[in-house]
Short mmCIF file of C-alpha atoms in Angstrom, two decimals:
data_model
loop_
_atom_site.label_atom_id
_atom_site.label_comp_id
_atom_site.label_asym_id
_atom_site.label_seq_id
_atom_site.Cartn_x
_atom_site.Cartn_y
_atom_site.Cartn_z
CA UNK A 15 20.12 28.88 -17.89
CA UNK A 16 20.55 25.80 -20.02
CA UNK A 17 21.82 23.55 -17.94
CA UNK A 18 18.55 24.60 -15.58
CA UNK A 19 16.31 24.11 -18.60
CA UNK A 20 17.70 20.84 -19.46
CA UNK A 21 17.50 19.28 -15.98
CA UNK A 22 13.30 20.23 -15.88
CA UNK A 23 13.98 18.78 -19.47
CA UNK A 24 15.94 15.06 -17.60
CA UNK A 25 12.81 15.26 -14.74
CA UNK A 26 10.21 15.34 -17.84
CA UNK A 27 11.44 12.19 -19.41
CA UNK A 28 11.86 10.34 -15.93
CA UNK A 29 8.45 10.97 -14.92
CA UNK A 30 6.83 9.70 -18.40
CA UNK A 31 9.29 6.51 -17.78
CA UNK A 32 8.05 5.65 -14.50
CA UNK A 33 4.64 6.62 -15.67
CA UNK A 34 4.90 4.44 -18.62
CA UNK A 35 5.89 1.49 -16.57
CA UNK A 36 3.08 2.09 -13.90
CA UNK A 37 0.45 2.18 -16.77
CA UNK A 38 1.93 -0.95 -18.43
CA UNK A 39 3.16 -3.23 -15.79
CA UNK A 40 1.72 -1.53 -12.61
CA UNK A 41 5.30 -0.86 -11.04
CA UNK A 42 5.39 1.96 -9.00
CA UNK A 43 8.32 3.82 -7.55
CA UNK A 44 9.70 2.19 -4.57
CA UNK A 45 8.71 5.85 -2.34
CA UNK A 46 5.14 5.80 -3.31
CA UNK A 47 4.42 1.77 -3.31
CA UNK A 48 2.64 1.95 0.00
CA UNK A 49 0.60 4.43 -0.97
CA UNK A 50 -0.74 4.16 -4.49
CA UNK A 51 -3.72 2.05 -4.79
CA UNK A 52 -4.77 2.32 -8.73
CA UNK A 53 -1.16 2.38 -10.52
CA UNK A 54 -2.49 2.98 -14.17
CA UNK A 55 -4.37 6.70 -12.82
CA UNK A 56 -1.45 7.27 -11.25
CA UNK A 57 1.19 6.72 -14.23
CA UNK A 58 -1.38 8.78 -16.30
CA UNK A 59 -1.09 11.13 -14.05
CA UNK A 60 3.35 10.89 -13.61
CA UNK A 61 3.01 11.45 -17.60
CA UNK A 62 0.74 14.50 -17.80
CA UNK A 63 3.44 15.93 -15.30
CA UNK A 64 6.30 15.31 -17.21
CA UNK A 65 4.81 16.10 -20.33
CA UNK A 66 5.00 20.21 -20.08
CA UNK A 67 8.79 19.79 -18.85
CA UNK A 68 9.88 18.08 -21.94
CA UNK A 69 7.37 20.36 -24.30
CA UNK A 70 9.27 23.75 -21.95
CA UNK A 71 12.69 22.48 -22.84
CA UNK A 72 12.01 22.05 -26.50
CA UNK A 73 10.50 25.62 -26.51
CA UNK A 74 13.51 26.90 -25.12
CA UNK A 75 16.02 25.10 -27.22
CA UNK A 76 13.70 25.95 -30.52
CA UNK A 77 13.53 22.82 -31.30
CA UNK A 78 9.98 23.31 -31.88
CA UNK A 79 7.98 26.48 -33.29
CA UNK A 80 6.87 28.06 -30.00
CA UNK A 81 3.29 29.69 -29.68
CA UNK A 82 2.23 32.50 -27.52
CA UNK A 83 2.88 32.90 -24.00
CA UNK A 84 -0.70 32.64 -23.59
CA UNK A 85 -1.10 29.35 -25.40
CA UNK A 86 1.73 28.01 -23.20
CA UNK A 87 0.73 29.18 -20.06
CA UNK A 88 -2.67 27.47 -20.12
CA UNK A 89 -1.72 24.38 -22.21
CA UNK A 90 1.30 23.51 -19.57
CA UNK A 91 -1.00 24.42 -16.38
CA UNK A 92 -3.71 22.41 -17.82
CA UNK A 93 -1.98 19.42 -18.51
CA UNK A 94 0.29 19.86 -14.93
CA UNK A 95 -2.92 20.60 -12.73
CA UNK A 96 -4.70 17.43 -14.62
CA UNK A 97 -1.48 15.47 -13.90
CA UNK A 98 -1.04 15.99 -10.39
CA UNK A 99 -5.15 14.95 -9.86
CA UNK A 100 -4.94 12.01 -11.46
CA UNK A 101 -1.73 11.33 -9.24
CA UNK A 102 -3.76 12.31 -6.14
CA UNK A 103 -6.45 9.77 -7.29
CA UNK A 104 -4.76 7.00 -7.87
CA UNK A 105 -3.80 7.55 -4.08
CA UNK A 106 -7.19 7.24 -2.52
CA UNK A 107 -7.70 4.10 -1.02
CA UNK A 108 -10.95 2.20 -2.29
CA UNK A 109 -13.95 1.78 0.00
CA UNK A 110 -14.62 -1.84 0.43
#
């Protein structure tokens, strides 16, 4: 189960990378570069993903004092959901 853990744990940190670098430099990945229109929403959005798969992993490895399920659940779907909308966004062309 590690090794599954860990590779959520690798996706995490790739994401908040190539979020990083759309935020700061507006590069995009090469698959989505015909598509994105605002690259800062959608690196905010790339790092709100990949957020909850680092904070999982560290969970499971008790690296870090874990609270309730409950907390969790809604914290992780919260931040995910919010993620994946922003990514959406930054997709929509602009009206001209």
């Amino acid at each position: 189960m590690e090794w599954v853990v860990g590779t959520g744990m690798l996706a995490g940190l790739l994401l908040i990378a190539s979020g990083t670098a759309s935020m700061r430099t507006g590069w995009v990945p090469p698959w989505a570069r015909r598509r994105v229109t605002r690259p800062s929403l959608f690196g905010l959005g790339a790092v709100l993903v990949g957020v909850p798969c680092v904070v999982q992993g560290l969970f499971y490895f008790r690296i870090l004092a874990s609270p309730s399920w409950e907390v969790r659940f809604v914290a992780q779907n919260v931040l995910m959901f919010s993620g994946l909308i922003l990514i959406g966004v930054g997709q929509i062309r602009r009206r001209s």
